Tab-separated table of C-alpha atoms in Angstrom:
chain	number	residue	atom	x	y	z
Z	49	MET	CA	74.437	154.113	74.519
Z	50	ASN	CA	73.575	156.931	72.354
Z	51	ARG	CA	72.734	160.463	73.011
Z	52	GLU	CA	68.615	160.314	73.225
Z	53	GLN	CA	69.063	156.913	75.598
Z	54	MET	CA	71.566	158.918	78.052
Z	55	LEU	CA	69.265	162.311	77.867
Z	56	ASP	CA	66.041	160.322	78.665
Z	57	LEU	CA	67.955	158.552	81.818
Z	58	PHE	CA	69.210	161.999	82.916
Z	59	ASN	CA	65.876	163.542	82.943
Z	60	LYS	CA	64.091	160.523	84.693
Z	61	HIS	CA	66.880	160.045	87.600
Z	62	MET	CA	68.329	163.393	87.810
Z	63	ARG	CA	65.441	166.014	87.320
Z	64	ILE	CA	62.411	164.088	87.823
Z	65	GLU	CA	62.592	161.347	90.491
Z	66	ILE	CA	65.365	162.548	92.748
Z	67	THR	CA	65.346	164.326	95.976
Z	68	TYR	CA	69.076	166.025	96.757
Z	69	PRO	CA	70.842	165.782	100.127
Z	70	GLY	CA	69.469	168.572	102.423
Z	71	HIS	CA	66.473	169.230	100.267
Z	72	ARG	CA	62.602	167.935	100.342
Z	73	VAL	CA	60.848	167.562	97.090
Z	74	GLU	CA	57.486	169.088	96.227
Z	75	ARG	CA	55.869	168.037	92.638
Z	76	THR	CA	53.396	170.116	91.200
Z	77	ALA	CA	51.328	169.917	87.730
Z	78	THR	CA	53.756	172.335	86.148
Z	79	VAL	CA	57.182	172.236	88.427
Z	80	ILE	CA	59.321	169.932	90.469
Z	81	ARG	CA	61.100	172.258	93.270
Z	82	GLN	CA	63.613	171.196	96.026
Z	83	ILE	CA	63.298	172.715	99.220
Z	84	SER	CA	66.522	173.343	101.121
Z	85	SER	CA	66.371	172.751	105.034
Z	86	THR	CA	69.649	174.331	105.145
Z	87	ASN	CA	70.760	177.781	104.373
Z	88	GLU	CA	71.814	177.372	100.872
Z	89	PRO	CA	69.140	177.966	98.282
Z	90	GLY	CA	66.270	176.194	96.996
Z	91	PHE	CA	66.101	175.167	93.348
Z	92	VAL	CA	63.779	174.202	90.751
Z	93	LEU	CA	65.129	171.490	88.571
Z	94	PHE	CA	62.465	170.334	86.079
Z	95	SER	CA	59.304	172.231	84.568
Z	96	GLN	CA	56.416	171.320	81.909
Z	97	MET	CA	54.977	174.561	80.523
Z	98	ASP	CA	54.285	176.327	77.293
Z	99	GLU	CA	53.925	180.072	76.624
Z	100	SER	CA	50.465	180.081	77.665
Z	101	ASN	CA	51.308	179.392	81.198
Z	102	VAL	CA	54.981	180.310	81.678
Z	103	ASP	CA	54.292	183.896	83.124
Z	104	ALA	CA	52.135	182.538	85.610
Z	105	VAL	CA	54.311	179.538	86.454
Z	106	ILE	CA	57.244	181.551	87.053
Z	107	ASP	CA	55.074	183.983	89.443
Z	108	GLU	CA	53.701	181.262	91.441
Z	109	GLN	CA	57.405	180.143	92.138
Z	110	ILE	CA	58.602	183.491	93.146
Z	111	SER	CA	55.760	183.891	95.445
Z	112	TYR	CA	56.009	180.529	96.865
Z	113	PHE	CA	60.051	180.805	97.599
Z	114	SER	CA	59.558	184.611	98.551
Z	115	ASN	CA	57.283	183.129	101.259
Z	116	LEU	CA	59.738	180.794	102.706
Z	117	ASN	CA	62.389	183.528	102.644
Z	118	GLN	CA	64.356	181.350	100.560
Z	119	PRO	CA	66.160	182.443	97.368
Z	120	PHE	CA	66.292	179.754	94.495
Z	121	GLU	CA	67.822	178.627	91.376
Z	122	TRP	CA	65.918	177.739	88.405
Z	123	LYS	CA	68.032	175.621	86.215
Z	124	VAL	CA	67.393	175.913	82.578
Z	125	PHE	CA	68.346	173.399	79.993
Z	126	ASP	CA	68.687	174.087	76.295
Z	127	TYR	CA	65.889	172.030	75.106
Z	128	ASP	CA	63.465	173.123	78.102
Z	129	GLN	CA	60.305	174.728	76.845
Z	130	PRO	CA	58.858	177.226	76.106
Z	131	LYS	CA	62.075	178.625	74.583
Z	132	SER	CA	61.487	181.916	75.993
Z	133	LEU	CA	61.963	180.764	79.664
Z	134	LYS	CA	65.459	182.068	80.424
Z	135	ASP	CA	64.494	185.580	78.768
Z	136	LYS	CA	61.315	185.664	81.308
Z	137	LEU	CA	63.356	184.486	84.076
Z	138	GLN	CA	65.901	187.538	83.101
Z	139	ALA	CA	63.262	189.899	83.143
Z	140	ARG	CA	61.894	189.125	86.651
Z	141	GLU	CA	65.627	190.196	87.840
Z	142	PHE	CA	66.879	186.463	88.012
Z	143	THR	CA	70.887	186.833	87.750
Z	144	ILE	CA	71.776	184.679	84.501
Z	145	GLU	CA	74.834	182.788	85.416
Z	146	ASP	CA	77.368	181.330	82.926
Z	147	GLN	CA	76.318	178.324	81.063
Z	148	GLU	CA	77.016	174.675	81.482
Z	149	ALA	CA	77.961	171.714	79.671
Z	150	LEU	CA	76.039	168.548	80.665
Z	151	MET	CA	78.712	166.071	80.025
Z	152	VAL	CA	78.455	162.388	80.457
Z	153	PHE	CA	80.626	159.575	80.546
Z	154	ASP	CA	79.598	155.504	80.105
Z	155	LEU	CA	81.990	153.760	82.444
Z	156	THR	CA	80.915	150.523	80.571
Z	157	GLU	CA	83.129	151.820	77.551
Z	158	GLY	CA	85.561	153.733	79.270
Z	159	GLU	CA	88.748	151.484	79.443
Z	160	GLN	CA	90.993	154.121	78.413
Z	161	LEU	CA	90.369	156.505	81.168
Z	162	MET	CA	90.027	153.438	83.929
Z	163	ASN	CA	93.337	152.366	83.274
Z	164	MET	CA	94.924	155.794	83.102
Z	165	PRO	CA	97.464	156.533	86.287
Z	166	VAL	CA	96.842	158.172	89.396
Z	167	GLN	CA	99.229	160.193	90.897
Z	168	PRO	CA	100.396	159.340	94.184
Z	169	GLU	CA	99.501	162.954	95.662
Z	170	ILE	CA	95.759	161.846	95.395
Z	171	LYS	CA	94.334	160.703	98.578
Z	172	ARG	CA	90.542	160.256	99.766
Z	173	ILE	CA	89.275	162.936	102.703
Z	174	THR	CA	87.527	161.265	105.323
Z	175	ASP	CA	87.494	164.165	108.221
Z	176	GLU	CA	86.545	167.791	108.692
Z	177	GLN	CA	90.148	169.096	108.565
Z	178	GLY	CA	90.076	167.786	105.157
Z	179	ILE	CA	87.089	169.748	104.034
Z	180	TYR	CA	88.115	173.144	105.853
Z	181	GLU	CA	91.380	172.753	103.713
Z	182	ILE	CA	89.022	172.523	100.601
Z	183	VAL	CA	87.042	175.424	101.455
Z	184	GLN	CA	90.321	177.726	101.935
Z	185	LEU	CA	91.381	176.181	98.641
Z	186	GLU	CA	87.923	177.198	96.962
Z	187	GLU	CA	88.152	180.787	98.392
Z	188	GLU	CA	91.641	181.166	97.263
Z	189	ILE	CA	91.166	180.449	93.904
Z	190	TRP	CA	87.590	181.980	93.381
Z	191	ASN	CA	87.871	184.626	95.845
Z	192	VAL	CA	84.499	184.570	97.690
Z	193	SER	CA	83.187	182.765	100.862
Z	194	HIS	CA	82.352	178.724	100.483
Z	195	HIS	CA	81.451	178.508	103.931
Z	196	GLU	CA	77.950	177.241	103.235
Z	197	LEU	CA	79.455	174.461	100.981
Z	198	GLY	CA	81.819	173.615	103.745
Z	199	GLU	CA	79.367	173.335	106.248
Z	200	ARG	CA	77.325	171.057	103.787
Z	201	LEU	CA	80.050	169.047	102.993
Z	202	VAL	CA	80.991	168.636	106.555
Z	203	LYS	CA	77.299	167.475	107.477
Z	204	GLU	CA	77.037	164.898	104.233
Z	205	LEU	CA	80.452	163.504	105.287
Z	206	HIS	CA	78.933	162.160	108.399
Z	207	ASN	CA	75.831	160.980	106.487
Z	208	HIS	CA	76.833	158.017	104.822
Z	209	SER	CA	73.463	158.024	102.843
Z	210	SER	CA	74.663	161.040	101.054
Z	211	GLY	CA	76.684	159.197	98.774
Z	212	LEU	CA	79.765	161.419	99.422
Z	213	HIS	CA	83.223	160.854	98.504
Z	214	VAL	CA	85.768	163.366	98.698
Z	215	TYR	CA	89.521	163.472	97.248
Z	216	GLY	CA	92.377	165.741	97.239
Z	217	ALA	CA	95.990	166.275	95.907
Z	218	PHE	CA	97.986	166.651	98.957
Z	219	VAL	CA	101.347	168.528	98.395
Z	220	ALA	CA	103.762	168.934	101.697
Z	221	ASP	CA	100.322	167.987	103.548
Z	222	ARG	CA	98.451	170.789	102.054
Z	223	VAL	CA	95.426	170.264	99.837
Z	224	VAL	CA	96.208	172.015	96.048
Z	225	SER	CA	93.310	170.340	94.351
Z	226	ALA	CA	90.289	168.856	95.043
Z	227	ALA	CA	87.122	167.102	93.899
Z	228	TRP	CA	84.238	165.318	95.317
Z	229	MET	CA	81.450	163.028	93.804
Z	230	TYR	CA	78.032	161.833	94.880
Z	231	LEU	CA	76.686	158.337	93.935
Z	232	HIS	CA	73.000	158.857	93.605
Z	233	GLU	CA	71.504	155.598	95.095
Z	234	GLY	CA	68.647	153.932	93.007
Z	235	THR	CA	70.369	155.544	89.669
Z	236	PRO	CA	72.930	154.782	87.088
Z	237	PHE	CA	74.762	158.060	87.651
Z	238	ALA	CA	77.356	159.342	89.573
Z	239	SER	CA	77.757	163.242	89.553
Z	240	LEU	CA	81.221	164.887	89.614
Z	241	TRP	CA	81.997	168.327	91.356
Z	242	GLY	CA	84.776	170.482	92.272
Z	243	GLY	CA	88.203	170.247	90.284
Z	244	SER	CA	89.701	172.981	91.313
Z	245	THR	CA	93.318	173.568	91.574
Z	246	LEU	CA	95.533	176.319	92.826
Z	247	PRO	CA	97.252	178.188	89.764
Z	248	GLU	CA	100.896	177.273	90.863
Z	249	PHE	CA	100.241	173.289	90.913
Z	250	ARG	CA	98.312	173.216	87.847
Z	251	LYS	CA	99.387	171.009	84.623
Z	252	ARG	CA	100.692	168.380	86.967
Z	253	GLY	CA	98.034	166.093	86.153
Z	254	TYR	CA	95.749	166.195	89.096
Z	255	TYR	CA	92.767	167.025	87.857
Z	256	SER	CA	92.879	163.689	85.383
Z	257	SER	CA	93.791	162.074	88.394
Z	258	LEU	CA	91.101	162.906	90.543
Z	259	LEU	CA	88.553	162.218	87.485
Z	260	VAL	CA	90.070	158.733	87.295
Z	261	ILE	CA	89.714	157.874	91.134
Z	262	ARG	CA	86.492	158.733	91.014
Z	263	ALA	CA	85.314	156.858	87.824
Z	264	ARG	CA	87.210	153.671	89.470
Z	265	GLU	CA	85.267	154.533	92.716
Z	266	ALA	CA	81.581	154.665	91.086
Z	267	ALA	CA	82.325	151.663	88.700
Z	268	SER	CA	83.522	149.568	91.755
Z	269	ARG	CA	79.953	150.407	93.242
Z	270	GLY	CA	77.807	149.222	90.145
Z	271	TYR	CA	77.483	152.810	88.772
Z	272	HIS	CA	77.881	153.199	85.228
Z	273	LEU	CA	77.328	156.847	84.218
Z	274	LEU	CA	79.387	159.863	85.134
Z	275	MET	CA	77.671	163.259	84.943
Z	276	VAL	CA	79.599	166.804	85.163
Z	277	ASP	CA	77.973	170.409	84.963
Z	278	ALA	CA	80.990	171.730	83.307
Z	279	SER	CA	82.623	174.949	82.746
Z	280	SER	CA	84.142	176.172	79.406
Z	281	MET	CA	87.153	175.429	80.809
Z	282	SER	CA	86.721	171.760	81.908
Z	283	GLN	CA	84.472	171.180	78.836
Z	284	PRO	CA	87.317	170.146	76.298
Z	285	ILE	CA	89.225	168.284	78.875
Z	286	LEU	CA	86.218	166.079	79.732
Z	287	GLU	CA	85.802	165.649	75.954
Z	288	LYS	CA	89.667	164.473	75.340
Z	289	GLN	CA	88.893	161.628	78.086
Z	290	GLY	CA	85.599	160.780	76.366
Z	291	PHE	CA	82.670	162.467	77.936
Z	292	GLN	CA	79.860	163.607	75.728
Z	293	CYS	CA	77.973	166.794	75.972
Z	294	LEU	CA	74.330	165.770	75.924
Z	295	ALA	CA	72.778	169.442	76.287
Z	296	TYR	CA	73.898	172.857	77.901
Z	297	SER	CA	72.094	174.245	80.935
Z	298	THR	CA	72.150	178.081	82.542
Z	299	PRO	CA	71.625	178.245	86.234
Z	300	CYS	CA	69.170	181.094	86.814
Z	301	MET	CA	69.215	182.748	90.209
Z	302	SER	CA	66.467	184.387	91.955
Z	303	GLN	CA	67.277	187.930	94.016
Z	304	ALA	CA	67.434	187.233	97.906
Z	305	PHE	CA	63.770	187.750	99.733
Z	306	GLU	CA	63.534	190.355	102.372
């Protein structure tokens, strides 16, 4: 499958048609927005605009989410139109976060990845205690609260329709590396998240093992495309494993509404 075919599938399934857990979807003539039913932000994931209406559409979304008192993320891909979209969001005091690489892997062509060994420390996490340990791990690494992430993962862990699968590397009964995956029903995609490892436990193969075990699980359930929003640190690791960069995206976060 070539890049254009993968990107068409991604746009169709993961930007236009999808409804994410904990959100309801609303479609207008110009945007598709996901409204959060939890304490987490909403987001705009897809839009169809040009220079003639971009300002009005941005103002409309700010007004809409402001009325809900819900901050929101507008995820801008490098192929989105108009090209001025990110600059216009920044001018309206959106916080422009680090660029992410959209990495996709075709599991039907992934024998090398699928046959890699998995470290014996890797185990699936199926209880709330494991989630709380992941929250502690993330907070220790990033030095910011991950309370809302923990609440969401616990809720989705008990909701089997969410497609959530969580894994960790355990050393002396402590989670030292963790990652999770969503299987998006009705699509060919499984999305990969996390992949954080405590500094003193890096370069032991845990990141790769967490990648392999999720790839195997997705393939066993009939999914054939893995996707990751990769940081600049993760991108080269994924490229070595055969992931292809389809595009770059930039999360643009609105100001909190009073």
